[in-house]
XYZ file of C-alpha atoms in Angstrom:
688
model
C 50.073 173.883 82.815
C 53.019 172.440 80.919
C 51.913 171.286 77.463
C 55.149 170.707 75.527
C 58.371 169.843 77.370
C 61.871 169.960 75.897
C 64.403 167.687 77.610
C 67.878 169.188 77.375
C 69.601 165.839 77.576
C 69.997 162.539 75.749
C 69.926 158.750 76.074
C 68.283 157.015 78.991
C 67.837 160.330 80.788
C 65.591 161.740 78.064
C 63.728 158.441 77.633
C 63.037 158.254 81.363
C 61.465 161.728 81.376
C 59.533 161.055 78.159
C 57.954 157.992 79.792
C 56.338 160.074 82.529
C 55.316 162.761 80.025
C 53.458 160.181 77.938
C 51.544 159.082 81.038
C 50.612 162.717 81.793
C 49.728 163.622 78.215
C 52.562 166.160 77.929
C 54.117 166.484 74.464
C 57.872 165.904 74.313
C 60.764 167.500 72.419
C 64.169 165.903 72.000
C 67.371 167.658 71.043
C 70.165 165.733 69.410
C 73.700 165.947 68.072
C 74.776 164.598 64.697
C 76.162 161.535 66.491
C 72.734 160.914 68.073
C 70.619 161.379 64.947
C 69.390 157.751 65.061
C 69.339 157.400 68.833
C 66.251 155.889 70.527
C 65.473 159.059 72.488
C 65.119 160.988 69.229
C 62.726 158.417 67.766
C 60.575 158.326 70.913
C 59.986 162.064 71.214
C 56.946 163.735 69.682
C 59.242 166.377 68.182
C 63.008 166.624 67.749
C 65.434 169.440 66.967
C 68.944 168.911 65.634
C 71.668 170.929 67.369
C 74.324 171.329 64.701
C 77.463 173.340 64.262
C 79.445 172.109 67.259
C 81.355 168.972 68.169
C 79.137 166.094 69.394
C 80.629 166.178 72.895
C 79.754 169.886 73.226
C 76.332 169.857 71.561
C 74.225 169.477 74.678
C 76.248 172.147 76.518
C 75.344 175.007 74.165
C 72.829 177.144 76.068
C 71.936 179.400 73.131
C 71.248 176.487 70.781
C 69.086 174.673 73.339
C 67.002 177.794 74.045
C 66.656 178.380 70.302
C 65.467 174.778 69.939
C 62.660 175.555 72.403
C 61.453 178.348 70.117
C 61.750 176.126 67.043
C 59.698 173.336 68.664
C 57.178 175.579 70.410
C 58.105 174.165 73.823
C 56.764 175.946 76.894
C 58.975 174.200 79.467
C 62.455 172.718 79.832
C 63.608 169.748 81.892
C 67.429 169.648 82.138
C 67.623 165.930 82.912
C 70.627 164.978 85.042
C 74.023 165.893 83.695
C 75.170 168.376 81.038
C 73.356 171.670 81.811
C 71.264 170.421 84.736
C 73.407 172.224 87.340
C 74.178 175.288 85.245
C 72.639 178.367 86.851
C 73.206 180.369 83.653
C 71.118 177.885 81.690
C 68.292 178.076 84.233
C 68.322 181.876 83.973
C 68.325 181.754 80.173
C 65.290 179.450 80.183
C 63.378 181.698 82.583
C 64.342 184.859 80.695
C 62.944 183.236 77.536
C 59.565 183.018 79.276
C 59.682 179.227 79.686
C 58.910 177.030 82.690
C 62.084 175.716 84.284
C 61.682 172.212 85.776
C 64.360 172.574 88.389
C 65.508 174.598 91.384
C 65.889 178.395 91.307
C 69.090 179.606 89.609
C 70.212 181.095 92.933
C 70.036 177.662 94.604
C 71.991 176.077 91.742
C 74.643 178.796 92.000
C 74.904 178.369 95.769
C 75.778 174.697 95.349
C 77.665 175.101 92.051
C 80.996 175.552 93.796
C 81.751 172.788 96.275
C 84.153 175.141 98.050
C 81.463 177.790 98.590
C 78.830 175.130 99.328
C 80.873 173.688 102.187
C 81.143 177.115 103.792
C 77.403 177.642 103.439
C 76.582 174.208 104.858
C 78.864 174.751 107.855
C 77.026 178.003 108.595
C 73.704 176.107 108.393
C 74.854 173.534 110.937
C 75.431 170.703 108.460
C 78.501 168.612 109.427
C 81.363 169.098 106.936
C 84.965 167.986 106.480
C 87.769 170.569 106.589
C 89.213 171.602 103.225
C 92.257 173.237 101.686
C 91.425 175.728 98.964
C 94.218 175.880 96.416
C 95.660 178.915 94.720
C 94.002 179.428 91.389
C 91.082 181.240 89.878
C 87.463 180.517 89.289
C 85.653 182.925 87.009
C 88.445 185.406 87.722
C 88.045 185.145 91.497
C 90.887 183.795 93.663
C 89.920 180.334 94.916
C 92.186 180.174 97.928
C 95.547 180.907 99.398
C 97.239 177.584 100.196
C 99.786 176.331 97.706
C 101.835 173.487 99.098
C 101.254 171.164 96.200
C 104.789 171.352 94.822
C 106.453 169.715 97.834
C 103.332 167.928 99.060
C 103.829 169.054 102.670
C 100.374 169.428 104.190
C 99.576 172.032 106.878
C 99.733 171.106 110.546
C 96.944 168.740 111.568
C 96.620 167.222 108.088
C 97.823 163.794 106.994
C 97.651 161.538 103.972
C 95.562 160.094 102.381
C 93.680 163.091 101.010
C 91.180 163.591 98.231
C 91.603 166.175 95.454
C 88.201 167.266 94.169
C 86.848 169.526 91.459
C 84.898 172.453 92.844
C 82.430 172.300 89.946
C 80.510 169.377 88.463
C 80.431 165.806 89.706
C 80.333 162.224 88.466
C 83.842 161.494 89.756
C 85.502 163.769 87.192
C 88.349 165.857 88.527
C 88.730 163.656 91.598
C 91.962 161.970 92.714
C 93.049 160.028 95.806
C 96.558 160.989 96.979
C 98.357 158.772 99.470
C 101.898 160.200 99.340
C 103.427 163.685 99.253
C 105.375 163.041 96.057
C 102.139 162.364 94.161
C 100.235 165.486 95.175
C 101.444 167.941 92.515
C 100.850 165.465 89.682
C 97.370 164.510 90.871
C 96.331 168.126 91.432
C 97.426 169.005 87.879
C 95.579 165.991 86.486
C 92.412 166.770 88.435
C 92.512 170.404 87.313
C 92.830 169.455 83.660
C 90.010 166.907 83.811
C 87.734 169.343 85.654
C 88.443 172.066 83.116
C 87.644 169.691 80.230
C 84.453 168.378 81.844
C 83.021 171.511 83.482
C 84.898 174.484 82.059
C 86.262 175.189 85.557
C 89.595 173.781 86.736
C 89.275 174.865 90.382
C 90.063 172.031 92.804
C 90.375 171.676 96.559
C 91.646 169.087 99.030
C 89.878 167.375 101.899
C 90.705 164.416 104.170
C 89.881 160.989 102.778
C 87.625 158.997 105.042
C 88.874 155.570 104.040
C 86.298 152.777 104.062
C 83.429 155.185 104.717
C 79.998 154.641 103.213
C 78.675 156.983 100.538
C 75.081 157.694 101.551
C 72.766 160.271 99.996
C 69.327 161.625 100.847
C 66.667 162.261 98.198
C 64.946 165.615 98.635
C 61.836 167.100 97.108
C 60.746 170.650 97.932
C 57.833 172.742 96.701
C 57.476 176.506 96.389
C 55.311 176.699 99.520
C 57.918 175.815 102.131
C 57.486 172.022 102.322
C 60.614 169.866 102.100
C 60.427 166.071 101.895
C 63.334 163.780 102.717
C 62.495 160.554 100.873
C 64.838 158.174 102.596
C 68.483 157.481 101.825
C 70.445 155.577 99.199
C 73.670 153.642 99.637
C 76.065 154.369 96.747
C 79.351 153.038 98.111
C 80.310 150.573 95.362
C 82.222 152.834 92.976
C 84.968 152.714 90.368
C 86.915 155.832 89.389
C 84.764 157.612 92.006
C 81.686 156.843 89.910
C 78.840 154.741 91.251
C 78.317 151.185 90.009
C 75.723 149.675 92.374
C 73.196 151.644 94.430
C 70.443 150.590 96.812
C 67.672 151.925 99.011
C 67.633 151.898 101.974
C 71.251 151.684 103.111
C 71.981 148.277 104.658
C 74.644 149.614 107.026
C 73.242 152.498 109.063
C 70.972 152.608 112.086
C 67.872 154.678 112.719
C 69.758 157.331 114.691
C 72.177 157.962 111.835
C 69.323 157.800 109.333
C 67.469 160.541 111.216
C 70.627 162.655 111.412
C 71.123 162.381 107.649
C 67.554 163.385 106.867
C 67.627 166.340 109.233
C 70.939 167.567 107.793
C 69.619 167.242 104.229
C 66.459 169.220 105.010
C 68.557 171.872 106.760
C 70.745 172.144 103.660
C 67.717 172.574 101.378
C 66.145 175.253 103.558
C 69.455 177.139 103.781
C 69.403 177.846 100.025
C 65.638 178.133 99.442
C 65.569 174.923 97.451
C 62.644 173.967 95.173
C 62.364 170.734 93.154
C 64.164 167.409 93.325
C 67.709 167.275 94.665
C 70.142 165.092 96.549
C 72.453 165.755 99.480
C 75.440 163.404 99.637
C 77.333 162.387 102.769
C 80.189 160.195 103.886
C 79.326 157.988 106.859
C 81.918 156.115 108.902
C 80.668 154.703 112.151
C 78.765 157.504 113.830
C 80.588 160.244 111.900
C 78.600 162.012 109.177
C 80.183 164.533 106.801
C 78.601 166.564 103.993
C 80.029 165.862 100.534
C 77.958 167.931 98.122
C 74.453 168.779 97.032
C 73.314 167.806 93.549
C 70.725 170.348 92.449
C 69.022 167.935 90.063
C 67.520 164.490 89.810
C 70.168 161.808 90.331
C 70.977 158.916 87.996
C 70.123 156.450 90.765
C 66.707 157.905 91.595
C 64.810 154.717 90.481
C 65.679 152.854 93.710
C 63.974 155.597 95.719
C 60.964 155.535 93.398
C 60.515 151.774 93.785
C 60.886 151.762 97.563
C 58.751 154.846 98.263
C 56.195 154.298 95.513
C 56.599 157.678 93.831
C 57.365 159.041 90.379
C 59.930 161.775 91.007
C 59.669 163.190 87.497
C 55.887 163.516 87.875
C 56.433 165.329 91.178
C 59.075 167.574 89.576
C 56.612 168.638 86.896
C 53.873 169.234 89.457
C 56.150 171.416 91.602
C 57.257 173.356 88.496
C 53.557 174.048 87.776
C 53.171 175.464 91.307
C 51.586 172.496 93.102
C 52.172 171.883 96.810
C 53.425 168.641 98.325
C 50.606 167.290 100.437
C 50.990 165.435 103.714
C 54.040 163.511 104.837
C 56.503 161.891 102.424
C 55.541 158.286 101.647
C 57.384 155.752 103.759
C 59.597 152.913 102.536
C 58.354 149.556 101.306
C 60.851 146.763 100.725
C 64.296 147.166 99.194
C 65.627 148.119 95.751
C 69.047 147.580 94.163
C 70.320 149.191 90.953
C 73.274 148.126 88.804
C 74.781 150.427 86.189
C 75.599 148.510 83.021
C 78.562 150.155 81.287
C 80.260 149.551 77.955
C 83.673 149.046 79.460
C 86.291 146.386 80.109
C 87.469 144.994 83.420
C 90.001 147.835 83.742
C 87.100 150.328 83.597
C 88.133 151.558 80.146
C 85.133 152.534 77.983
C 84.353 150.498 74.875
C 82.675 151.530 71.636
C 80.954 149.659 68.830
C 77.560 148.420 67.694
C 75.247 146.634 70.117
C 74.167 143.743 67.950
C 71.765 142.494 70.596
C 70.526 144.189 73.753
C 67.843 142.322 75.684
C 67.287 142.358 79.439
C 64.252 140.551 80.804
C 62.970 139.467 84.207
C 61.233 141.130 87.138
C 63.345 144.276 86.825
C 63.084 147.872 85.671
C 65.433 148.800 82.818
C 66.196 152.468 82.128
C 68.259 152.445 78.951
C 69.389 154.802 76.241
C 70.221 152.027 73.770
C 68.586 149.108 71.997
C 69.665 146.342 69.642
C 71.534 147.972 66.766
C 72.536 151.116 68.680
C 76.050 152.442 68.257
C 78.054 153.191 71.397
C 80.130 156.230 70.444
C 83.220 157.704 72.118
C 81.518 161.085 72.588
C 79.408 160.388 75.673
C 79.286 158.497 78.940
C 79.729 154.741 78.609
C 76.607 153.789 80.603
C 74.205 151.617 78.607
C 71.454 151.056 81.130
C 70.382 150.951 84.743
C 68.900 147.624 85.795
C 66.829 147.889 88.969
C 65.121 145.208 91.060
C 62.684 145.617 93.948
C 61.814 143.008 96.564
C 60.201 142.707 99.938
C 63.692 142.053 101.328
C 67.211 143.025 100.254
C 68.059 139.390 99.508
C 65.054 139.081 97.196
C 65.967 142.253 95.296
C 69.573 141.134 94.878
C 68.449 137.703 93.657
C 66.098 139.222 91.038
C 68.789 141.591 89.789
C 71.384 138.823 89.602
C 69.061 136.583 87.593
C 68.194 139.348 85.110
C 71.843 140.244 84.491
C 72.877 136.617 84.111
C 70.180 135.968 81.484
C 70.695 139.255 79.617
C 71.646 139.052 75.949
C 74.429 141.589 75.416
C 76.244 141.133 72.119
C 78.681 143.292 70.201
C 80.241 145.517 72.868
C 82.239 144.547 75.942
C 80.286 145.335 79.127
C 80.828 145.206 82.880
C 78.045 142.626 83.315
C 80.420 140.036 84.811
C 81.818 142.552 87.287
C 78.266 143.361 88.390
C 77.506 139.673 88.872
C 80.660 139.189 90.919
C 79.734 142.158 93.109
C 76.158 141.009 93.676
C 77.184 137.445 94.548
C 80.168 138.338 96.748
C 79.696 137.441 100.442
C 80.622 140.941 101.652
C 78.077 142.632 99.395
C 75.375 140.185 100.340
C 76.150 140.916 103.989
C 75.787 144.656 103.316
C 79.436 145.324 104.151
C 80.119 147.954 101.499
C 82.248 151.114 101.535
C 83.890 153.460 99.024
C 87.010 151.241 98.738
C 84.945 148.093 98.162
C 86.096 147.474 94.586
C 89.731 148.221 95.405
C 89.647 145.824 98.349
C 88.023 143.084 96.267
C 89.894 143.626 92.997
C 91.672 140.267 93.320
C 88.398 138.341 93.394
C 86.018 140.561 91.423
C 86.040 140.695 87.622
C 88.516 137.843 87.381
C 89.974 137.364 83.894
C 88.050 134.139 83.383
C 84.832 135.913 84.387
C 85.522 138.629 81.844
C 84.881 136.105 79.085
C 87.029 134.683 76.355
C 88.713 137.209 74.168
C 88.476 139.943 76.775
C 90.938 142.716 76.189
C 94.238 142.691 78.006
C 95.378 145.857 79.801
C 97.206 148.450 77.691
C 97.173 146.330 74.535
C 93.501 146.263 73.600
C 93.402 142.560 72.746
C 95.131 139.198 72.745
C 98.722 138.942 71.644
C 98.954 138.555 67.874
C 101.144 135.516 68.501
C 98.691 133.830 70.859
C 97.761 130.267 69.926
C 94.260 128.882 70.555
C 93.990 126.300 73.302
C 92.157 123.005 73.104
C 89.827 122.777 76.093
C 89.582 119.022 75.625
C 93.295 118.639 76.254
C 94.888 117.951 79.644
C 95.105 120.954 81.928
C 93.689 123.325 79.341
C 92.254 126.654 80.402
C 89.286 127.137 78.119
C 86.851 130.028 78.132
C 84.480 130.859 80.946
C 82.435 127.705 81.439
C 80.391 128.398 84.551
C 81.015 125.195 86.428
C 78.295 122.738 85.410
C 78.820 123.520 81.755
C 82.209 121.778 81.726
C 82.584 118.065 81.201
C 85.948 116.369 81.427
C 87.790 119.515 80.341
C 85.367 120.240 77.473
C 83.807 123.709 77.538
C 80.226 122.962 76.599
C 79.511 126.516 75.338
C 82.411 126.101 72.896
C 81.055 122.715 71.823
C 77.632 124.302 71.320
C 79.205 127.035 69.189
C 80.955 124.457 67.003
C 77.758 122.478 66.488
C 75.753 125.634 65.703
C 78.284 126.769 63.123
C 78.242 123.331 61.485
C 74.432 123.463 61.353
C 74.561 126.905 59.764
C 76.968 125.669 57.101
C 74.618 122.796 56.238
C 71.645 125.142 56.070
C 73.541 127.447 53.722
C 74.963 124.618 51.590
C 74.037 125.057 47.904
C 73.850 121.265 47.310
C 73.097 118.194 49.424
C 71.909 120.375 52.267
C 69.905 117.497 53.744
C 73.005 115.459 54.589
C 74.080 115.435 58.260
C 76.755 117.948 59.169
C 80.259 116.619 58.576
C 79.065 113.523 56.700
C 81.870 111.449 55.150
C 81.982 108.051 53.384
C 85.161 107.282 55.257
C 86.056 109.402 58.283
C 89.777 110.138 58.403
C 89.907 113.060 60.823
C 87.734 114.369 63.663
C 85.812 117.563 62.942
C 86.955 120.591 64.901
C 85.812 124.129 65.495
C 88.617 126.616 65.968
C 88.292 129.917 67.759
C 90.902 132.457 68.812
C 90.136 131.499 72.403
C 89.669 127.722 72.172
C 89.388 124.682 69.937
C 86.929 121.809 70.304
C 86.216 118.473 68.593
C 82.489 118.161 67.847
C 82.597 114.922 65.786
C 83.014 112.526 67.419
C 81.327 113.979 70.475
C 83.086 113.929 73.839
C 82.375 110.813 75.870
C 78.989 110.870 77.574
C 77.647 113.895 75.680
C 74.552 113.559 73.471
C 73.172 116.149 71.077
C 69.440 116.692 71.538
C 69.128 119.746 69.264
C 71.757 121.284 66.990
C 70.472 124.294 65.085
C 72.235 127.491 64.047
C 70.639 129.466 66.881
C 70.047 126.806 69.539
C 71.895 123.757 70.801
C 70.721 121.378 73.522
C 73.233 118.930 75.011
C 72.587 116.091 77.439
C 74.873 114.230 79.828
C 73.763 111.640 82.360
C 70.140 112.698 81.945
C 70.834 116.399 82.528
C 70.007 118.670 79.608
C 71.522 122.108 79.088
C 70.297 124.573 76.484
C 72.491 127.138 74.746
C 71.266 130.046 72.634
C 73.807 130.774 69.910
C 74.123 133.991 67.911
C 76.376 133.865 64.840
C 77.656 137.185 63.513
C 80.447 135.989 61.231
C 83.331 137.539 63.124
C 81.876 136.705 66.553
C 79.835 133.952 68.169
C 77.900 134.497 71.399
C 76.673 131.536 73.425
C 74.118 132.397 76.123
C 72.841 130.060 78.828
C 71.558 130.357 82.389
C 75.206 130.174 83.455
C 76.228 133.300 81.538
C 77.588 134.330 78.167
C 80.621 133.093 76.229
C 82.052 135.235 73.434
C 84.161 133.509 70.769
C 86.065 134.637 67.678
C 86.023 132.055 64.851
C 89.361 131.379 63.166
C 88.887 131.014 59.393
C 90.484 128.037 57.654
C 92.304 130.418 55.304
C 92.784 133.626 57.305
C 93.261 136.938 55.556
C 96.630 138.644 56.043
C 96.550 140.932 59.046
C 98.724 143.782 60.207
C 101.095 142.672 62.958
C 102.577 144.917 65.586
C 105.932 144.755 67.295
C 106.148 142.857 70.590
C 105.720 145.230 73.521
C 103.465 147.608 71.603
C 101.030 149.608 73.714
C 97.814 149.979 71.753
C 95.141 152.604 72.300
C 92.329 150.848 74.219
C 89.767 153.325 72.852
C 89.508 156.302 70.488
C 90.762 159.447 72.137
C 93.172 162.357 72.236
C 96.726 162.108 73.541
C 96.778 164.445 76.525
C 100.324 163.886 77.784
C 103.342 161.791 76.820
C 105.314 161.077 79.982
C 108.309 159.151 78.587
C 110.992 159.643 75.941
C 112.479 157.191 73.466
C 115.357 155.348 75.094
C 114.051 155.948 78.630
C 113.982 153.040 81.061
C 110.625 152.478 82.728
C 109.326 150.354 85.567
C 106.351 148.034 85.421
C 103.215 150.106 86.017
C 104.938 153.427 85.293
C 102.714 155.880 83.359
C 103.728 156.091 79.701
C 101.076 158.484 78.421
C 97.592 159.754 79.173
C 94.625 159.521 76.804
C 91.544 161.677 77.110
C 88.222 160.127 76.112
C 84.671 160.927 77.194
C 86.171 163.919 79.076
C 88.069 161.597 81.414
C 91.760 160.830 81.656
C 92.975 157.272 81.084
C 96.559 156.414 81.970
C 98.431 153.918 79.829
C 101.106 152.202 81.912
C 104.103 150.044 81.070
C 103.062 146.362 81.287
C 106.606 145.354 82.289
C 109.990 146.844 83.108
C 111.837 147.811 79.961
C 113.157 150.468 77.633
C 111.000 152.756 75.494
C 112.067 151.764 71.996
C 109.522 153.970 70.258
C 106.947 156.707 70.872
C 104.504 156.914 67.963
C 102.234 159.778 69.041
C 102.507 163.331 70.235
C 100.392 165.459 72.550
C 97.127 166.644 71.054
C 96.909 163.891 68.456
C 93.658 162.018 67.936
C 94.117 158.235 67.838
C 91.824 155.383 66.887
C 91.286 152.297 69.016
C 94.130 149.841 68.435
C 96.635 152.461 67.255
C 100.225 151.874 68.390
C 101.055 154.490 71.007
C 104.508 153.375 72.124
C 106.692 150.287 72.243
C 108.331 148.972 75.424
C 111.224 146.558 74.934
C 111.022 144.309 77.975
C 114.177 143.591 79.983
C 114.739 140.947 82.596
C 116.118 143.137 85.390
C 113.733 144.941 87.719
C 113.517 148.737 87.522
C 112.035 150.993 90.139
C 110.337 154.255 89.278
C 112.895 156.158 91.383
C 115.914 154.866 89.471
C 117.705 151.924 87.915
C 118.812 150.252 91.115
């Protein structure tokens, strides 16, 4: 019996496993980096061991330190979570050699699926449908990875055609993956994929396979015991992705029939039996029409496992622990009940760039399950993945689940860090998603209508600059034709953004409450009124005395404002943080930046400056001072959270300055380069 379990992971992953352990009466041990010393998963564990002496990003990858932590804490078992060391066969062996219970598949099964190149060969031999692949020249652990090397000229072998997909042989999560649609791009994308794979997994081996455009990404949840039983617990649809990483997942898939569903389950079970699999795992496929092709097998619990748990009524972590203790799976796998949809809430902007900072408020309520690694007051650091939480809803029908999830996200209180909440809402309410018409290019196809700038909220960062222009003037939403902040339809009256009006009234109420004298006087009281009272924000300006025509104030307090017009009342919850104001209502959230009456001097940057959108390391500088560049041309590449982020020229121009060099660490907002815009159009092939 397992009595004390160490979870070799962090954040929501560790908290999820701890939850089941508490229900079973199993003691828990957390490990943590210096950056995670105050993280919620550390506080929730019964015991915790600090892993020091390495960089935060590498802490959870140190096998020797994790095994030593087991001895320090007196743990008798290890759960690897999902990510970091969870698919590291060497780690599994080290745990077993230390005499501990390993809550995962045998090391041999992990190794068999550890290389996607080798896994595809093995699956083909087992009768699992696979796509052809080109194995590139290179090495993996000193072993040649292949013989084809046509990347320099981009000429593919006979029978191949663009587009193709470059993929890392090791790891997952979209890292080391690139879509290539033209021959001239192949060499660059292969080099980029290799570097990212090496940084993320310690293995830069990549391969190429055909890209099945507009296919669905469908995966089958497996659970196998040590007695020969393998369960296939239905399938999940994971097609809505950005940067090849999943954003929205659901169970069951809304777009496949029973025949295809049976084929997927049979292929997944065949794959598990071929490698003697034990424990929880996932087999991923691409599905286009009636064509099914194996992608990879994840020899661990998947991030999106909650949708399967809700639909099939199981606790996969509980079953993992039981299998690790030697129990047998009894009977048939439980069948599906209803539908579940999961949305991944990330700290990132609408260009999918990760954001850091302090979560001043983090509250998600409603009939949903929330698996989160953060809470109000948590710091989102640049060292780890940008996911804040998974929000999951279950309903008797797909429409009911989507409606519950939409309502919970819309009413969530998320203050302090930019999130993708508005993108998630746009996805969930889009007609194509609601019709179940999803595929792996869904976000690319809908980019023009999803995550629109006005949906991203006032003050949202602009691409490549990290914020509004320093010369930008606030607009007056009460003026003719003004474009105020996101106002969510009914919250606008005659051009007045009611959330902005609510913010102005709340700030006035706070000033009266904090007034050292005559605090009982009404806000803005004057013997003789000479000027209207205004609230100024970087994003908008509003007159709150006198009130706009037809608007009545029912309540005006520092944290709550209720406005009425034509008998219809609307309530706004207001959070004042000094440098930011957040206004929440059933229609969404508006973020505002107050403009002080006497602003402090601020550092100004030259027009055309490209600012670092996040802390990171300069991986490559792809231009020289004096070089002419086209709009959208890569200027440099930043590396953050073990992923590459390209910074592109916002307009055609001339590089008038490069302020960084390769290998340099930069802070968010640092000037990277300056592009002097020119009127004439430049192409990336030349000046004509």
